[in-house]
Amino acid sequence: NAGVTQTPKFRILKIGQSMTLQCTQDMNHNYMYWYRQDPGMGLKLIYYSVGAGITDKGEVPNGYNVSRSTTEDFPLRLELAAPSQTSVYFCASRAADTQYFGPGTRLTVL
Amino acid sequence: GNSVTQMEGPVTLSEEAFLTINCTYTATGYPSLFWYVQYPGEGLQLLLKATKADDKGSNKGFEATYRKETTSFHLEKGSVQVSDSAVYFCALSDRQGAQKLVFGQGTRLTINP
């Protein structure tokens, strides 16, 4: 049981490039979430999903897109990377009222 | 909207000292309250939670009581260890629906031997 896994661990992008952050969970949880954590700040919700095929915006969705074709996977897409998207990105899944977090992806946009 | 305010950090203590990290919240309705901990280089882990007024969450020697009258959920531990060094986040969520978490800014705790 691996829990929530994220790839890659680190990535450096140039302004305007695109990339997909991968997130997979093996706990068969319906709810999944993407957060970003800026230095010295708490986490902010980007997007979430209540099940396969259903996604919705969180607090800071601009510049991102998501899809949820399976229960296990919830990828986050950055289309035109900007320096403001430099952050650590965490994926989480939920059972009952507890969210389980992945180890994070540290993204730098230069 | 909902919000969480945490005690400013960083906090540095000696081993075996008493710890308090203050957390207050603003919310409509009756949220669930959480403390998450982030060890260096890792994701967040749930430390403890409370889902209704006067509930006390506890884990690994840490405690927090849901105080509706003061809208607070302060984290306490009687005797900290070096291994408690981490960043601590207070958070809340609605008890129904998507239960999206709203986090405080985090408090970095360092325990010196």
PDB file of C-alpha atoms in Angstrom:
ATOM      1  CA  ASN A   1       0.000   0.000   0.000  1.00  0.00           C
ATOM      2  CA  ALA A   2       1.924   3.035  -1.283  1.00  0.00           C
ATOM      3  CA  GLY A   3      -0.699   5.644  -0.303  1.00  0.00           C
ATOM      4  CA  VAL A   4      -0.462   8.838  -2.369  1.00  0.00           C
ATOM      5  CA  THR A   5       2.463   9.074  -4.779  1.00  0.00           C
ATOM      6  CA  GLN A   6       3.566  12.103  -6.790  1.00  0.00           C
ATOM      7  CA  THR A   7       5.989  12.530  -9.662  1.00  0.00           C
ATOM      8  CA  PRO A   8       8.320  14.203 -10.310  1.00  0.00           C
ATOM      9  CA  LYS A   9       9.872  15.231  -6.984  1.00  0.00           C
ATOM     10  CA  PHE A  10      11.590  18.272  -8.484  1.00  0.00           C
ATOM     11  CA  ARG A  11      11.258  20.169 -11.735  1.00  0.00           C
ATOM     12  CA  ILE A  12      12.614  23.381 -13.235  1.00  0.00           C
ATOM     13  CA  LEU A  13      10.576  24.954 -16.038  1.00  0.00           C
ATOM     14  CA  LYS A  14      11.169  27.925 -18.266  1.00  0.00           C
ATOM     15  CA  ILE A  15       8.510  30.613 -18.554  1.00  0.00           C
ATOM     16  CA  GLY A  16       5.857  29.539 -21.052  1.00  0.00           C
ATOM     17  CA  GLN A  17       6.601  25.821 -20.879  1.00  0.00           C
ATOM     18  CA  SER A  18       3.945  23.318 -19.903  1.00  0.00           C
ATOM     19  CA  MET A  19       4.023  20.214 -17.743  1.00  0.00           C
ATOM     20  CA  THR A  20       1.840  17.703 -15.937  1.00  0.00           C
ATOM     21  CA  LEU A  21       2.269  16.820 -12.285  1.00  0.00           C
ATOM     22  CA  GLN A  22       1.219  13.240 -11.654  1.00  0.00           C
ATOM     23  CA  CYS A  23      -0.687  12.008  -8.616  1.00  0.00           C
ATOM     24  CA  THR A  24      -1.805   8.441  -7.922  1.00  0.00           C
ATOM     25  CA  GLN A  25      -3.479   6.891  -4.905  1.00  0.00           C
ATOM     26  CA  ASP A  26      -4.055   3.202  -4.224  1.00  0.00           C
ATOM     27  CA  MET A  27      -6.598   3.549  -1.405  1.00  0.00           C
ATOM     28  CA  ASN A  28      -9.691   3.701  -3.637  1.00  0.00           C
ATOM     29  CA  HIS A  29     -10.634   7.133  -2.280  1.00  0.00           C
ATOM     30  CA  ASN A  30     -13.222   9.126  -4.212  1.00  0.00           C
ATOM     31  CA  TYR A  31     -12.096  12.571  -3.089  1.00  0.00           C
ATOM     32  CA  MET A  32      -8.782  13.963  -4.280  1.00  0.00           C
ATOM     33  CA  TYR A  33      -7.210  17.436  -3.971  1.00  0.00           C
ATOM     34  CA  TRP A  34      -4.366  19.564  -5.284  1.00  0.00           C
ATOM     35  CA  TYR A  35      -2.774  22.202  -3.046  1.00  0.00           C
ATOM     36  CA  ARG A  36       0.127  24.584  -3.464  1.00  0.00           C
ATOM     37  CA  GLN A  37       2.385  25.700  -0.641  1.00  0.00           C
ATOM     38  CA  ASP A  38       4.268  28.960  -1.043  1.00  0.00           C
ATOM     39  CA  PRO A  39       7.250  29.703   1.247  1.00  0.00           C
ATOM     40  CA  GLY A  40       6.160  30.525   4.796  1.00  0.00           C
ATOM     41  CA  MET A  41       2.507  30.078   3.925  1.00  0.00           C
ATOM     42  CA  GLY A  42      -0.175  27.511   4.480  1.00  0.00           C
ATOM     43  CA  LEU A  43      -1.510  25.342   1.700  1.00  0.00           C
ATOM     44  CA  LYS A  44      -4.063  26.712  -0.745  1.00  0.00           C
ATOM     45  CA  LEU A  45      -6.507  24.546  -2.686  1.00  0.00           C
ATOM     46  CA  ILE A  46      -6.128  24.598  -6.471  1.00  0.00           C
ATOM     47  CA  TYR A  47      -8.632  21.972  -7.656  1.00  0.00           C
ATOM     48  CA  TYR A  48     -10.444  19.014  -6.222  1.00  0.00           C
ATOM     49  CA  SER A  49     -12.390  15.995  -7.452  1.00  0.00           C
ATOM     50  CA  VAL A  50     -15.268  14.107  -5.886  1.00  0.00           C
ATOM     51  CA  GLY A  51     -14.867  11.085  -8.142  1.00  0.00           C
ATOM     52  CA  ALA A  52     -13.904   9.951 -11.621  1.00  0.00           C
ATOM     53  CA  GLY A  53     -15.121  12.464 -14.200  1.00  0.00           C
ATOM     54  CA  ILE A  54     -16.001  15.189 -11.676  1.00  0.00           C
ATOM     55  CA  THR A  55     -13.697  18.096 -10.837  1.00  0.00           C
ATOM     56  CA  ASP A  56     -14.163  21.587  -9.417  1.00  0.00           C
ATOM     57  CA  LYS A  57     -12.140  24.730  -8.754  1.00  0.00           C
ATOM     58  CA  GLY A  58     -10.621  25.586  -5.425  1.00  0.00           C
ATOM     59  CA  GLU A  59      -9.295  28.896  -4.149  1.00  0.00           C
ATOM     60  CA  VAL A  60      -6.447  29.438  -6.670  1.00  0.00           C
ATOM     61  CA  PRO A  61      -7.279  27.630  -9.962  1.00  0.00           C
ATOM     62  CA  ASN A  62      -5.977  30.166 -12.500  1.00  0.00           C
ATOM     63  CA  GLY A  63      -3.211  28.799 -14.712  1.00  0.00           C
ATOM     64  CA  TYR A  64      -4.013  25.153 -13.947  1.00  0.00           C
ATOM     65  CA  ASN A  65      -6.196  22.377 -15.301  1.00  0.00           C
ATOM     66  CA  VAL A  66      -7.083  18.930 -14.000  1.00  0.00           C
ATOM     67  CA  SER A  67      -8.733  15.759 -15.186  1.00  0.00           C
ATOM     68  CA  ARG A  68      -9.954  12.634 -13.392  1.00  0.00           C
ATOM     69  CA  SER A  69     -10.472   9.724 -15.754  1.00  0.00           C
ATOM     70  CA  THR A  70      -9.903   7.039 -13.099  1.00  0.00           C
ATOM     71  CA  THR A  71     -10.343   6.789  -9.338  1.00  0.00           C
ATOM     72  CA  GLU A  72      -6.575   6.349  -8.888  1.00  0.00           C
ATOM     73  CA  ASP A  73      -5.142   9.237 -10.917  1.00  0.00           C
ATOM     74  CA  PHE A  74      -5.573  13.004 -10.626  1.00  0.00           C
ATOM     75  CA  PRO A  75      -3.005  14.859 -12.783  1.00  0.00           C
ATOM     76  CA  LEU A  76      -2.485  18.627 -12.588  1.00  0.00           C
ATOM     77  CA  ARG A  77      -1.591  20.470 -15.795  1.00  0.00           C
ATOM     78  CA  LEU A  78       0.279  23.764 -16.074  1.00  0.00           C
ATOM     79  CA  GLU A  79      -0.184  25.134 -19.597  1.00  0.00           C
ATOM     80  CA  LEU A  80       1.952  28.309 -19.683  1.00  0.00           C
ATOM     81  CA  ALA A  81       4.283  28.311 -16.717  1.00  0.00           C
ATOM     82  CA  ALA A  82       4.822  31.640 -14.961  1.00  0.00           C
ATOM     83  CA  PRO A  83       7.231  32.579 -12.132  1.00  0.00           C
ATOM     84  CA  SER A  84       4.204  32.990  -9.830  1.00  0.00           C
ATOM     85  CA  GLN A  85       3.672  29.225 -10.105  1.00  0.00           C
ATOM     86  CA  THR A  86       6.967  28.507  -8.356  1.00  0.00           C
ATOM     87  CA  SER A  87       5.786  26.513  -5.354  1.00  0.00           C
ATOM     88  CA  VAL A  88       5.572  23.096  -3.760  1.00  0.00           C
ATOM     89  CA  TYR A  89       2.550  21.131  -4.965  1.00  0.00           C
ATOM     90  CA  PHE A  90       0.818  18.545  -2.819  1.00  0.00           C
ATOM     91  CA  CYS A  91      -1.782  16.028  -3.866  1.00  0.00           C
ATOM     92  CA  ALA A  92      -4.102  14.467  -1.295  1.00  0.00           C
ATOM     93  CA  SER A  93      -6.909  11.936  -1.115  1.00  0.00           C
ATOM     94  CA  ARG A  94      -9.564  11.659   1.558  1.00  0.00           C
ATOM     95  CA  ALA A  95     -11.245   8.925   3.557  1.00  0.00           C
ATOM     96  CA  ALA A  96     -13.931  10.005   6.033  1.00  0.00           C
ATOM     97  CA  ASP A  97     -12.636  13.353   7.381  1.00  0.00           C
ATOM     98  CA  THR A  98      -8.904  12.636   7.030  1.00  0.00           C
ATOM     99  CA  GLN A  99      -6.813  13.771   4.075  1.00  0.00           C
ATOM    100  CA  TYR A 100      -3.684  11.802   3.149  1.00  0.00           C
ATOM    101  CA  PHE A 101      -0.945  13.769   1.450  1.00  0.00           C
ATOM    102  CA  GLY A 102       1.705  12.813  -1.055  1.00  0.00           C
ATOM    103  CA  PRO A 103       5.360  13.854  -0.603  1.00  0.00           C
ATOM    104  CA  GLY A 104       5.049  16.860  -2.909  1.00  0.00           C
ATOM    105  CA  THR A 105       6.570  18.209  -6.128  1.00  0.00           C
ATOM    106  CA  ARG A 106       8.895  21.195  -5.888  1.00  0.00           C
ATOM    107  CA  LEU A 107       8.485  23.315  -9.034  1.00  0.00           C
ATOM    108  CA  THR A 108      10.632  26.282 -10.009  1.00  0.00           C
ATOM    109  CA  VAL A 109       9.727  28.482 -12.972  1.00  0.00           C
ATOM    110  CA  LEU A 110      12.576  30.640 -14.312  1.00  0.00           C
TER     111      LEU A 110
ATOM    112  CA  GLY B   1     -15.277  32.958   4.166  1.00  0.00           C
ATOM    113  CA  ASN B   2     -13.525  30.520   6.445  1.00  0.00           C
ATOM    114  CA  SER B   3     -10.064  31.356   7.732  1.00  0.00           C
ATOM    115  CA  VAL B   4      -7.448  30.132  10.217  1.00  0.00           C
ATOM    116  CA  THR B   5      -4.915  32.247  12.084  1.00  0.00           C
ATOM    117  CA  GLN B   6      -1.906  30.662  13.748  1.00  0.00           C
ATOM    118  CA  MET B   7       0.690  31.888  16.147  1.00  0.00           C
ATOM    119  CA  GLU B   8       3.630  33.447  14.349  1.00  0.00           C
ATOM    120  CA  GLY B   9       6.805  31.419  14.261  1.00  0.00           C
ATOM    121  CA  PRO B  10       9.424  30.250  14.369  1.00  0.00           C
ATOM    122  CA  VAL B  11       9.292  28.768  17.854  1.00  0.00           C
ATOM    123  CA  THR B  12      12.439  27.424  19.488  1.00  0.00           C
ATOM    124  CA  LEU B  13      12.314  25.437  22.733  1.00  0.00           C
ATOM    125  CA  SER B  14      14.567  23.221  24.791  1.00  0.00           C
ATOM    126  CA  GLU B  15      13.856  19.522  25.137  1.00  0.00           C
ATOM    127  CA  GLU B  16      11.237  18.710  27.833  1.00  0.00           C
ATOM    128  CA  ALA B  17       9.740  22.214  27.669  1.00  0.00           C
ATOM    129  CA  PHE B  18       5.979  22.811  27.528  1.00  0.00           C
ATOM    130  CA  LEU B  19       4.600  23.680  24.104  1.00  0.00           C
ATOM    131  CA  THR B  20       1.615  25.783  23.112  1.00  0.00           C
ATOM    132  CA  ILE B  21       0.871  26.822  19.533  1.00  0.00           C
ATOM    133  CA  ASN B  22      -2.149  29.083  19.290  1.00  0.00           C
ATOM    134  CA  CYS B  23      -4.796  28.688  16.591  1.00  0.00           C
ATOM    135  CA  THR B  24      -8.025  30.622  16.122  1.00  0.00           C
ATOM    136  CA  TYR B  25     -10.551  30.303  13.349  1.00  0.00           C
ATOM    137  CA  THR B  26     -13.418  32.068  11.617  1.00  0.00           C
ATOM    138  CA  ALA B  27     -16.093  29.899  10.069  1.00  0.00           C
ATOM    139  CA  THR B  28     -19.759  29.718   9.269  1.00  0.00           C
ATOM    140  CA  GLY B  29     -21.476  26.760  10.857  1.00  0.00           C
ATOM    141  CA  TYR B  30     -19.621  24.087  12.775  1.00  0.00           C
ATOM    142  CA  PRO B  31     -16.369  23.075  11.096  1.00  0.00           C
ATOM    143  CA  SER B  32     -14.086  20.152  11.874  1.00  0.00           C
ATOM    144  CA  LEU B  33     -10.663  21.202  13.191  1.00  0.00           C
ATOM    145  CA  PHE B  34      -7.306  19.612  12.514  1.00  0.00           C
ATOM    146  CA  TRP B  35      -3.619  19.824  13.287  1.00  0.00           C
ATOM    147  CA  TYR B  36      -1.295  18.571  10.553  1.00  0.00           C
ATOM    148  CA  VAL B  37       2.478  18.163  10.920  1.00  0.00           C
ATOM    149  CA  GLN B  38       5.109  18.401   8.189  1.00  0.00           C
ATOM    150  CA  TYR B  39       8.515  16.892   8.882  1.00  0.00           C
ATOM    151  CA  PRO B  40      11.457  18.123   6.793  1.00  0.00           C
ATOM    152  CA  GLY B  41      11.206  17.025   3.168  1.00  0.00           C
ATOM    153  CA  GLU B  42       7.884  15.242   3.644  1.00  0.00           C
ATOM    154  CA  GLY B  43       4.191  15.787   2.985  1.00  0.00           C
ATOM    155  CA  LEU B  44       1.677  16.670   5.657  1.00  0.00           C
ATOM    156  CA  GLN B  45       0.449  14.066   8.135  1.00  0.00           C
ATOM    157  CA  LEU B  46      -2.646  14.314  10.281  1.00  0.00           C
ATOM    158  CA  LEU B  47      -1.611  14.788  13.913  1.00  0.00           C
ATOM    159  CA  LEU B  48      -5.025  15.091  15.572  1.00  0.00           C
ATOM    160  CA  LYS B  49      -8.561  16.267  14.945  1.00  0.00           C
ATOM    161  CA  ALA B  50     -11.801  17.276  16.648  1.00  0.00           C
ATOM    162  CA  THR B  51     -15.198  17.394  15.022  1.00  0.00           C
ATOM    163  CA  LYS B  52     -17.438  19.125  17.557  1.00  0.00           C
ATOM    164  CA  ALA B  53     -17.331  21.620  20.384  1.00  0.00           C
ATOM    165  CA  ASP B  54     -15.469  20.515  23.548  1.00  0.00           C
ATOM    166  CA  ASP B  55     -13.973  17.484  21.775  1.00  0.00           C
ATOM    167  CA  LYS B  56     -10.319  16.891  22.627  1.00  0.00           C
ATOM    168  CA  GLY B  57      -8.067  15.441  19.950  1.00  0.00           C
ATOM    169  CA  SER B  58      -4.866  13.734  21.084  1.00  0.00           C
ATOM    170  CA  ASN B  59      -1.963  11.842  19.539  1.00  0.00           C
ATOM    171  CA  LYS B  60       1.738  11.275  20.360  1.00  0.00           C
ATOM    172  CA  GLY B  61       1.423  13.350  23.535  1.00  0.00           C
ATOM    173  CA  PHE B  62      -0.096  16.332  21.712  1.00  0.00           C
ATOM    174  CA  GLU B  63      -3.569  17.608  22.609  1.00  0.00           C
ATOM    175  CA  ALA B  64      -5.989  20.238  21.350  1.00  0.00           C
ATOM    176  CA  THR B  65      -9.519  21.088  22.507  1.00  0.00           C
ATOM    177  CA  TYR B  66     -12.230  22.472  20.235  1.00  0.00           C
ATOM    178  CA  ARG B  67     -13.380  25.672  21.954  1.00  0.00           C
ATOM    179  CA  LYS B  68     -16.401  27.103  20.206  1.00  0.00           C
ATOM    180  CA  GLU B  69     -16.835  30.021  22.609  1.00  0.00           C
ATOM    181  CA  THR B  70     -13.338  31.332  21.850  1.00  0.00           C
ATOM    182  CA  THR B  71     -13.138  29.864  18.285  1.00  0.00           C
ATOM    183  CA  SER B  72      -9.800  28.310  19.181  1.00  0.00           C
ATOM    184  CA  PHE B  73      -7.974  25.006  18.800  1.00  0.00           C
ATOM    185  CA  HIS B  74      -4.604  25.484  20.525  1.00  0.00           C
ATOM    186  CA  LEU B  75      -2.020  22.705  20.284  1.00  0.00           C
ATOM    187  CA  GLU B  76      -0.236  21.654  23.492  1.00  0.00           C
ATOM    188  CA  LYS B  77       2.366  19.136  24.573  1.00  0.00           C
ATOM    189  CA  GLY B  78       3.688  18.744  28.085  1.00  0.00           C
ATOM    190  CA  SER B  79       7.273  17.746  27.279  1.00  0.00           C
ATOM    191  CA  VAL B  80       8.653  18.167  23.763  1.00  0.00           C
ATOM    192  CA  GLN B  81      11.396  16.098  22.184  1.00  0.00           C
ATOM    193  CA  VAL B  82      13.957  16.868  19.492  1.00  0.00           C
ATOM    194  CA  SER B  83      11.959  14.599  17.162  1.00  0.00           C
ATOM    195  CA  ASP B  84       8.985  16.998  17.416  1.00  0.00           C
ATOM    196  CA  SER B  85      10.867  19.559  15.332  1.00  0.00           C
ATOM    197  CA  ALA B  86       8.624  20.189  12.318  1.00  0.00           C
ATOM    198  CA  VAL B  87       6.129  22.647  10.857  1.00  0.00           C
ATOM    199  CA  TYR B  88       2.653  22.487  12.394  1.00  0.00           C
ATOM    200  CA  PHE B  89      -0.479  23.550  10.517  1.00  0.00           C
ATOM    201  CA  CYS B  90      -3.879  24.248  11.982  1.00  0.00           C
ATOM    202  CA  ALA B  91      -6.747  23.687   9.538  1.00  0.00           C
ATOM    203  CA  LEU B  92     -10.507  23.519   9.323  1.00  0.00           C
ATOM    204  CA  SER B  93     -13.043  22.014   6.962  1.00  0.00           C
ATOM    205  CA  ASP B  94     -16.769  21.890   6.556  1.00  0.00           C
ATOM    206  CA  ARG B  95     -18.163  18.654   7.924  1.00  0.00           C
ATOM    207  CA  GLN B  96     -20.208  17.903   4.802  1.00  0.00           C
ATOM    208  CA  GLY B  97     -19.607  17.866   1.080  1.00  0.00           C
ATOM    209  CA  ALA B  98     -16.086  18.106  -0.316  1.00  0.00           C
ATOM    210  CA  GLN B  99     -14.580  19.030   3.100  1.00  0.00           C
ATOM    211  CA  LYS B 100     -12.007  21.323   1.546  1.00  0.00           C
ATOM    212  CA  LEU B 101      -9.260  22.167   4.023  1.00  0.00           C
ATOM    213  CA  VAL B 102      -8.420  25.783   4.891  1.00  0.00           C
ATOM    214  CA  PHE B 103      -4.970  26.079   6.460  1.00  0.00           C
ATOM    215  CA  GLY B 104      -3.229  28.507   8.732  1.00  0.00           C
ATOM    216  CA  GLN B 105       0.209  29.737   7.674  1.00  0.00           C
ATOM    217  CA  GLY B 106       2.086  27.124   9.702  1.00  0.00           C
ATOM    218  CA  THR B 107       4.396  27.383  12.716  1.00  0.00           C
ATOM    219  CA  ARG B 108       7.937  26.094  12.490  1.00  0.00           C
ATOM    220  CA  LEU B 109       9.011  24.423  15.730  1.00  0.00           C
ATOM    221  CA  THR B 110      12.634  23.674  16.577  1.00  0.00           C
ATOM    222  CA  ILE B 111      13.543  21.698  19.687  1.00  0.00           C
ATOM    223  CA  ASN B 112      17.118  21.936  20.943  1.00  0.00           C
ATOM    224  CA  PRO B 113      18.688  19.132  22.999  1.00  0.00           C
TER     225      PRO B 113
END
